[in-house]
Amino acid sequence: MFETTPLNPPDAIFGLIEEFKKDPRKDKVNLSVGVYQDEAGTTPIMKCVGNAEKVLLEQAGSKSYLPIDGIPGYNGLIGNLILGDELCPVSTQPVRSTSIHSATAQTPGGTAALRVAGDLMKQNLGSKTIWMSNLTWANHTQIYSAVELEIKNYDYLDDRGTGLDFGKMMSSLDSAQPGDALLLHTVCHNPTGVDLGREQWQQLTELILDKALFPIFDFAYQGFGDDIESDAFPIRNFCTQGGEAFICNSFSKNFGLYAERVGGITAVTSSADSAKAILSQIKRVIRASYSNPPLHGAAIVNKVLGDQTMRSDWVTELASMRDRIKQLRSEFVRLVNSIIPDGDYEYVNHQRGMFSYSGLSRDQAERLKSEYGIYALRSGRINIAGLNSSNIKRVCTAIAEVMK
Ligand SMILES: Cc1ncc(COP(=O)(O)O)c(C=O)c1O
């Protein structure tokens, strides 16, 4: 039976990670993987996470099943973190109502949230098409192909490929039809680091409402842009104006909980009844796919967000990660400019989050890997957090060399 199964090519990112591991060169540098790395090149367990784990270990616990939609308190805390005190005060109620109505279910990471949203767009909300930016996280295409939504792209980058062309983005959405899903990177666009400004988010909000599109806000990097509250602006601004949406959030990056698989799907609706109904559909989809979510990661987030001191420690730790990346960006620009004085690499300072769309071509990325042992994605995406004081000079010299 299995004889006819074709071999699927390795995942672009995980395939490179495997190649990197096998590379014997001592001075190799991994800028391909999408995880935060500190100055020592490791992906640390955040202090607030370690502290929460100690507390959890001391408490009498159980490994019994969680409800299908996860820890109730956790869901209320996520709603609050994303939507803010005004739109969603902390509550353990399954549906929270203020001027807007929302319901959240815990999911194993942001990926599962995006998939559940896709299933619902297709099965319940009647969407046939999903729009995503031309260049997006590679898994977006896989996830939405799997639910058999037709994928259309909206333009995103300018001609140079390092900044936003908002005019082009808006024009390419001209042909979007009512009910089409629109996938949006809320902050720290992956793979480019190129984000919309507030005025542009407002114009996009008007277009979405005018055209009756249905946005899915992918929120995988809250806190990596400006700060936790400001990064949520696109969502809060949209929902305040009566917009309905799915928000798929992840704690992989901002809590460093990659392996624990922790995130959530939040539906913002125009009535409490529809929030209740969509939550029941979310639970149906979850039950039929992974049944119910894992406990440990969500218990950590629940502990940290639910405790004033731990929460403020988390905010501080996250800020130091964000600041480190910003410093690396400016050091990167300084070094590359010193090697190629007539080049203009200032765009790296404007891009946000862990990733930079470096402008490297596929061939240049390949040369970086084979000649210098520096691993970037073929798309040209580099993970700025993979730089540190011992490798940044060598990386900048090599990038300048292949770009010449
Ligand atoms: C844009 C984007 N969305 C979603 C995710 C999914 O995150 P998770 O690891 O929590 O599934 C990622 C992870 O890299 C991402 O970059």
Short mmCIF file of N, CA and C in Angstrom, two decimals, residues 166-293:
data_model
loop_
_atom_site.label_atom_id
_atom_site.label_comp_id
_atom_site.label_asym_id
_atom_site.label_seq_id
_atom_site.Cartn_x
_atom_site.Cartn_y
_atom_site.Cartn_z
N PHE A 166 2.56 50.01 0.22
CA PHE A 166 1.19 49.95 0.72
C PHE A 166 0.17 50.17 -0.39
N GLY A 167 0.51 51.09 -1.32
CA GLY A 167 -0.40 51.36 -2.44
C GLY A 167 -0.65 50.08 -3.23
N LYS A 168 0.42 49.38 -3.52
CA LYS A 168 0.31 48.13 -4.28
C LYS A 168 -0.50 47.09 -3.50
N MET A 169 -0.26 47.06 -2.19
CA MET A 169 -0.98 46.11 -1.34
C MET A 169 -2.49 46.36 -1.42
N MET A 170 -2.86 47.64 -1.27
CA MET A 170 -4.28 47.98 -1.29
C MET A 170 -4.89 47.70 -2.67
N SER A 171 -4.14 48.05 -3.75
CA SER A 171 -4.73 47.81 -5.09
C SER A 171 -4.90 46.33 -5.34
N SER A 172 -3.97 45.51 -4.85
CA SER A 172 -4.13 44.09 -5.17
C SER A 172 -5.29 43.47 -4.40
N LEU A 173 -5.78 44.19 -3.36
CA LEU A 173 -6.96 43.67 -2.66
C LEU A 173 -8.27 44.13 -3.29
N ASP A 174 -8.14 44.94 -4.37
CA ASP A 174 -9.33 45.43 -5.07
C ASP A 174 -10.27 44.31 -5.48
N SER A 175 -9.66 43.20 -5.92
CA SER A 175 -10.52 42.13 -6.44
C SER A 175 -10.99 41.15 -5.36
N ALA A 176 -10.67 41.44 -4.09
CA ALA A 176 -11.15 40.54 -3.03
C ALA A 176 -12.68 40.64 -2.93
N GLN A 177 -13.31 39.53 -2.66
CA GLN A 177 -14.77 39.46 -2.63
C GLN A 177 -15.30 39.36 -1.20
N PRO A 178 -16.52 39.84 -0.94
CA PRO A 178 -17.09 39.71 0.40
C PRO A 178 -16.98 38.27 0.90
N GLY A 179 -16.57 38.13 2.16
CA GLY A 179 -16.46 36.79 2.75
C GLY A 179 -15.10 36.15 2.54
N ASP A 180 -14.25 36.74 1.68
CA ASP A 180 -12.89 36.19 1.55
C ASP A 180 -12.15 36.37 2.87
N ALA A 181 -11.32 35.41 3.18
CA ALA A 181 -10.49 35.54 4.38
C ALA A 181 -9.24 36.33 4.01
N LEU A 182 -8.77 37.13 4.97
CA LEU A 182 -7.58 37.95 4.75
C LEU A 182 -6.61 37.69 5.90
N LEU A 183 -5.50 37.07 5.57
CA LEU A 183 -4.52 36.73 6.60
C LEU A 183 -3.55 37.89 6.79
N LEU A 184 -3.44 38.35 8.04
CA LEU A 184 -2.61 39.53 8.32
C LEU A 184 -1.58 39.22 9.40
N HIS A 185 -0.35 39.64 9.17
CA HIS A 185 0.68 39.54 10.21
C HIS A 185 0.51 40.78 11.08
N THR A 186 0.09 40.61 12.31
CA THR A 186 -0.23 41.77 13.15
C THR A 186 1.00 42.62 13.41
N VAL A 187 2.12 41.97 13.68
CA VAL A 187 3.36 42.71 13.96
C VAL A 187 4.54 41.80 13.62
N CYS A 188 5.66 42.40 13.26
CA CYS A 188 6.89 41.65 12.96
C CYS A 188 6.65 40.62 11.87
N HIS A 189 6.29 41.10 10.70
CA HIS A 189 5.98 40.24 9.55
C HIS A 189 7.10 39.21 9.33
N ASN A 190 6.68 37.97 9.19
CA ASN A 190 7.61 36.88 8.92
C ASN A 190 7.41 36.45 7.47
N PRO A 191 8.35 36.54 6.56
CA PRO A 191 9.79 36.61 6.81
C PRO A 191 10.44 37.98 6.67
N THR A 192 9.69 39.07 6.47
CA THR A 192 10.38 40.28 6.02
C THR A 192 10.71 41.28 7.13
N GLY A 193 9.99 41.24 8.24
CA GLY A 193 10.18 42.27 9.28
C GLY A 193 9.56 43.61 8.88
N VAL A 194 8.85 43.63 7.74
CA VAL A 194 8.26 44.88 7.23
C VAL A 194 6.80 44.98 7.70
N ASP A 195 6.48 46.02 8.47
CA ASP A 195 5.13 46.16 9.03
C ASP A 195 4.41 47.38 8.49
N LEU A 196 3.08 47.39 8.65
CA LEU A 196 2.28 48.57 8.34
C LEU A 196 2.38 49.56 9.50
N GLY A 197 2.26 50.86 9.21
CA GLY A 197 2.16 51.86 10.27
C GLY A 197 0.70 52.03 10.68
N ARG A 198 0.45 52.81 11.74
CA ARG A 198 -0.92 52.94 12.28
C ARG A 198 -1.91 53.51 11.27
N GLU A 199 -1.47 54.52 10.53
CA GLU A 199 -2.35 55.14 9.53
C GLU A 199 -2.73 54.11 8.46
N GLN A 200 -1.75 53.31 8.09
CA GLN A 200 -2.01 52.28 7.07
C GLN A 200 -2.95 51.19 7.61
N TRP A 201 -2.78 50.84 8.88
CA TRP A 201 -3.71 49.86 9.47
C TRP A 201 -5.14 50.40 9.43
N GLN A 202 -5.27 51.71 9.69
CA GLN A 202 -6.62 52.29 9.67
C GLN A 202 -7.21 52.23 8.27
N GLN A 203 -6.39 52.54 7.26
CA GLN A 203 -6.90 52.48 5.87
C GLN A 203 -7.29 51.04 5.52
N LEU A 204 -6.48 50.10 5.99
CA LEU A 204 -6.78 48.70 5.71
C LEU A 204 -8.06 48.27 6.44
N THR A 205 -8.24 48.75 7.67
CA THR A 205 -9.46 48.47 8.42
C THR A 205 -10.68 48.92 7.61
N GLU A 206 -10.59 50.14 7.06
CA GLU A 206 -11.73 50.66 6.28
C GLU A 206 -12.00 49.79 5.06
N LEU A 207 -10.92 49.35 4.41
CA LEU A 207 -11.10 48.49 3.23
C LEU A 207 -11.75 47.15 3.63
N ILE A 208 -11.30 46.58 4.73
CA ILE A 208 -11.85 45.29 5.17
C ILE A 208 -13.34 45.43 5.48
N LEU A 209 -13.69 46.52 6.20
CA LEU A 209 -15.09 46.71 6.57
C LEU A 209 -15.94 47.02 5.34
N ASP A 210 -15.41 47.85 4.44
CA ASP A 210 -16.15 48.18 3.21
C ASP A 210 -16.42 46.95 2.36
N LYS A 211 -15.41 46.13 2.25
CA LYS A 211 -15.52 44.98 1.35
C LYS A 211 -16.07 43.74 2.05
N ALA A 212 -16.32 43.86 3.35
CA ALA A 212 -16.80 42.72 4.15
C ALA A 212 -15.89 41.50 4.01
N LEU A 213 -14.58 41.77 4.16
CA LEU A 213 -13.62 40.66 4.20
C LEU A 213 -13.57 40.14 5.63
N PHE A 214 -12.95 38.96 5.79
CA PHE A 214 -12.86 38.40 7.15
C PHE A 214 -11.40 38.22 7.55
N PRO A 215 -10.90 39.07 8.45
CA PRO A 215 -9.47 38.97 8.77
C PRO A 215 -9.13 37.87 9.77
N ILE A 216 -8.00 37.25 9.51
CA ILE A 216 -7.39 36.35 10.50
C ILE A 216 -6.08 37.05 10.88
N PHE A 217 -6.03 37.53 12.12
CA PHE A 217 -4.81 38.19 12.59
C PHE A 217 -3.87 37.12 13.15
N ASP A 218 -2.75 36.95 12.49
CA ASP A 218 -1.72 36.05 13.02
C ASP A 218 -0.87 36.87 13.98
N PHE A 219 -0.87 36.47 15.25
CA PHE A 219 -0.22 37.29 16.28
C PHE A 219 0.84 36.42 16.99
N ALA A 220 1.95 36.19 16.28
CA ALA A 220 2.96 35.27 16.81
C ALA A 220 4.10 36.01 17.51
N TYR A 221 4.10 37.37 17.41
CA TYR A 221 5.27 38.10 17.92
C TYR A 221 4.89 39.27 18.82
N GLN A 222 3.80 39.12 19.59
CA GLN A 222 3.39 40.23 20.46
C GLN A 222 4.52 40.57 21.43
N GLY A 223 4.93 41.81 21.44
CA GLY A 223 5.99 42.24 22.35
C GLY A 223 7.35 42.37 21.66
N PHE A 224 7.47 41.87 20.44
CA PHE A 224 8.75 41.97 19.73
C PHE A 224 8.86 43.24 18.87
N GLY A 225 7.72 43.93 18.68
CA GLY A 225 7.75 45.14 17.85
C GLY A 225 8.11 46.34 18.70
N ASP A 226 7.07 46.96 19.31
CA ASP A 226 7.32 48.11 20.19
C ASP A 226 7.14 47.71 21.65
N ASP A 227 5.99 47.20 21.98
CA ASP A 227 5.73 46.64 23.31
C ASP A 227 4.41 45.89 23.24
N ILE A 228 4.05 45.23 24.32
CA ILE A 228 2.89 44.34 24.29
C ILE A 228 1.61 45.06 23.88
N GLU A 229 1.41 46.26 24.45
CA GLU A 229 0.16 46.98 24.16
C GLU A 229 0.16 47.54 22.75
N SER A 230 1.23 48.25 22.38
CA SER A 230 1.25 48.89 21.04
C SER A 230 1.18 47.85 19.94
N ASP A 231 1.79 46.70 20.15
CA ASP A 231 1.79 45.68 19.09
C ASP A 231 0.39 45.16 18.79
N ALA A 232 -0.52 45.32 19.76
CA ALA A 232 -1.89 44.83 19.56
C ALA A 232 -2.77 45.87 18.86
N PHE A 233 -2.20 47.04 18.55
CA PHE A 233 -2.99 48.12 17.96
C PHE A 233 -3.84 47.68 16.76
N PRO A 234 -3.25 46.97 15.76
CA PRO A 234 -4.05 46.65 14.56
C PRO A 234 -5.33 45.89 14.92
N ILE A 235 -5.25 45.00 15.90
CA ILE A 235 -6.41 44.19 16.28
C ILE A 235 -7.41 45.04 17.05
N ARG A 236 -6.92 45.76 18.06
CA ARG A 236 -7.83 46.54 18.91
C ARG A 236 -8.52 47.63 18.10
N ASN A 237 -7.74 48.25 17.20
CA ASN A 237 -8.29 49.32 16.36
C ASN A 237 -9.40 48.76 15.47
N PHE A 238 -9.15 47.58 14.91
CA PHE A 238 -10.14 46.97 14.01
C PHE A 238 -11.40 46.59 14.79
N CYS A 239 -11.21 45.95 15.94
CA CYS A 239 -12.37 45.45 16.70
C CYS A 239 -13.18 46.59 17.28
N THR A 240 -12.52 47.69 17.65
CA THR A 240 -13.24 48.84 18.20
C THR A 240 -14.21 49.41 17.17
N GLN A 241 -13.89 49.22 15.89
CA GLN A 241 -14.75 49.78 14.83
C GLN A 241 -15.80 48.77 14.36
N GLY A 242 -16.00 47.75 15.17
CA GLY A 242 -17.09 46.81 14.87
C GLY A 242 -16.67 45.62 14.04
N GLY A 243 -15.37 45.48 13.79
CA GLY A 243 -14.91 44.36 12.97
C GLY A 243 -14.94 43.03 13.70
N GLU A 244 -15.30 42.00 12.96
CA GLU A 244 -15.25 40.64 13.50
C GLU A 244 -14.01 39.97 12.94
N ALA A 245 -13.38 39.12 13.74
CA ALA A 245 -12.11 38.54 13.31
C ALA A 245 -11.77 37.29 14.11
N PHE A 246 -10.84 36.52 13.54
CA PHE A 246 -10.12 35.52 14.33
C PHE A 246 -8.76 36.08 14.66
N ILE A 247 -8.29 35.80 15.86
CA ILE A 247 -6.92 36.17 16.22
C ILE A 247 -6.23 34.88 16.66
N CYS A 248 -5.11 34.58 16.01
CA CYS A 248 -4.39 33.34 16.31
C CYS A 248 -3.08 33.75 16.96
N ASN A 249 -2.96 33.48 18.25
CA ASN A 249 -1.74 33.93 18.91
C ASN A 249 -0.88 32.76 19.37
N SER A 250 0.39 33.08 19.54
CA SER A 250 1.37 32.06 19.91
C SER A 250 2.22 32.57 21.06
N PHE A 251 2.56 31.67 21.98
CA PHE A 251 3.51 32.03 23.04
C PHE A 251 4.86 31.36 22.82
N SER A 252 5.04 30.83 21.60
CA SER A 252 6.33 30.18 21.31
C SER A 252 7.47 31.18 21.46
N LYS A 253 7.30 32.36 20.88
CA LYS A 253 8.41 33.31 20.81
C LYS A 253 8.47 34.20 22.05
N ASN A 254 7.32 34.80 22.43
CA ASN A 254 7.41 35.80 23.50
C ASN A 254 7.50 35.18 24.91
N PHE A 255 7.27 33.87 25.02
CA PHE A 255 7.55 33.18 26.28
C PHE A 255 8.68 32.16 26.10
N GLY A 256 9.19 32.05 24.89
CA GLY A 256 10.23 31.05 24.61
C GLY A 256 9.73 29.63 24.84
N LEU A 257 8.44 29.41 24.62
CA LEU A 257 7.84 28.10 24.94
C LEU A 257 7.62 27.25 23.67
N TYR A 258 8.58 27.36 22.77
CA TYR A 258 8.46 26.71 21.45
C TYR A 258 7.99 25.25 21.55
N ALA A 259 8.69 24.49 22.39
CA ALA A 259 8.45 23.04 22.42
C ALA A 259 7.20 22.68 23.22
N GLU A 260 6.68 23.62 23.98
CA GLU A 260 5.52 23.29 24.82
C GLU A 260 4.20 23.42 24.07
N ARG A 261 4.23 24.03 22.90
CA ARG A 261 3.06 24.17 22.04
C ARG A 261 1.92 24.89 22.77
N VAL A 262 2.03 26.18 22.81
CA VAL A 262 1.04 26.95 23.55
C VAL A 262 0.65 28.23 22.81
N GLY A 263 -0.64 28.39 22.63
CA GLY A 263 -1.17 29.55 21.92
C GLY A 263 -2.69 29.57 22.10
N GLY A 264 -3.37 30.26 21.20
CA GLY A 264 -4.83 30.31 21.33
C GLY A 264 -5.50 30.87 20.10
N ILE A 265 -6.78 30.54 19.97
CA ILE A 265 -7.60 31.17 18.93
C ILE A 265 -8.69 31.97 19.62
N THR A 266 -8.80 33.23 19.23
CA THR A 266 -9.82 34.11 19.79
C THR A 266 -10.73 34.56 18.65
N ALA A 267 -12.02 34.47 18.89
CA ALA A 267 -12.98 34.99 17.92
C ALA A 267 -13.57 36.26 18.50
N VAL A 268 -13.55 37.33 17.71
CA VAL A 268 -14.23 38.56 18.12
C VAL A 268 -15.48 38.67 17.25
N THR A 269 -16.62 38.80 17.91
CA THR A 269 -17.90 38.74 17.18
C THR A 269 -18.76 39.96 17.52
N SER A 270 -19.86 40.09 16.79
CA SER A 270 -20.69 41.27 17.04
C SER A 270 -21.81 40.99 18.04
N SER A 271 -21.94 39.74 18.49
CA SER A 271 -22.93 39.48 19.55
C SER A 271 -22.44 38.35 20.44
N ALA A 272 -22.98 38.33 21.65
CA ALA A 272 -22.59 37.27 22.59
C ALA A 272 -23.04 35.91 22.06
N ASP A 273 -24.20 35.88 21.41
CA ASP A 273 -24.70 34.60 20.88
C ASP A 273 -23.77 34.04 19.82
N SER A 274 -23.27 34.94 18.94
CA SER A 274 -22.37 34.38 17.91
C SER A 274 -21.03 33.98 18.52
N ALA A 275 -20.60 34.65 19.57
CA ALA A 275 -19.34 34.22 20.23
C ALA A 275 -19.53 32.82 20.80
N LYS A 276 -20.70 32.60 21.42
CA LYS A 276 -21.00 31.29 22.00
C LYS A 276 -21.05 30.22 20.90
N ALA A 277 -21.68 30.59 19.79
CA ALA A 277 -21.82 29.62 18.69
C ALA A 277 -20.48 29.29 18.06
N ILE A 278 -19.66 30.31 17.83
CA ILE A 278 -18.38 30.03 17.16
C ILE A 278 -17.47 29.25 18.10
N LEU A 279 -17.57 29.52 19.41
CA LEU A 279 -16.76 28.72 20.34
C LEU A 279 -17.17 27.25 20.28
N SER A 280 -18.46 27.01 20.15
CA SER A 280 -18.92 25.61 20.07
C SER A 280 -18.37 24.95 18.80
N GLN A 281 -18.24 25.72 17.71
CA GLN A 281 -17.68 25.18 16.46
C GLN A 281 -16.17 24.98 16.59
N ILE A 282 -15.52 25.90 17.28
CA ILE A 282 -14.07 25.75 17.52
C ILE A 282 -13.84 24.44 18.27
N LYS A 283 -14.69 24.19 19.26
CA LYS A 283 -14.53 22.97 20.07
C LYS A 283 -14.78 21.72 19.22
N ARG A 284 -15.73 21.82 18.30
CA ARG A 284 -16.00 20.67 17.42
C ARG A 284 -14.76 20.34 16.58
N VAL A 285 -14.15 21.40 16.00
CA VAL A 285 -12.98 21.17 15.15
C VAL A 285 -11.82 20.60 15.98
N ILE A 286 -11.62 21.17 17.16
CA ILE A 286 -10.51 20.70 18.01
C ILE A 286 -10.72 19.23 18.39
N ARG A 287 -11.94 18.90 18.80
CA ARG A 287 -12.23 17.53 19.25
C ARG A 287 -11.92 16.51 18.16
N ALA A 288 -12.18 16.93 16.90
CA ALA A 288 -11.98 15.99 15.79
C ALA A 288 -10.54 15.99 15.29
N SER A 289 -9.68 16.87 15.79
CA SER A 289 -8.30 16.84 15.30
C SER A 289 -7.32 16.41 16.40
N TYR A 290 -7.13 17.23 17.44
CA TYR A 290 -6.20 16.78 18.50
C TYR A 290 -6.91 16.58 19.83
N SER A 291 -8.20 16.64 19.83
CA SER A 291 -9.07 16.30 20.97
C SER A 291 -9.09 17.35 22.08
N ASN A 292 -7.92 17.61 22.65
CA ASN A 292 -7.83 18.67 23.66
C ASN A 292 -6.35 19.07 23.79
N PRO A 293 -6.07 20.27 24.29
CA PRO A 293 -4.69 20.76 24.22
C PRO A 293 -3.80 20.24 25.36
#
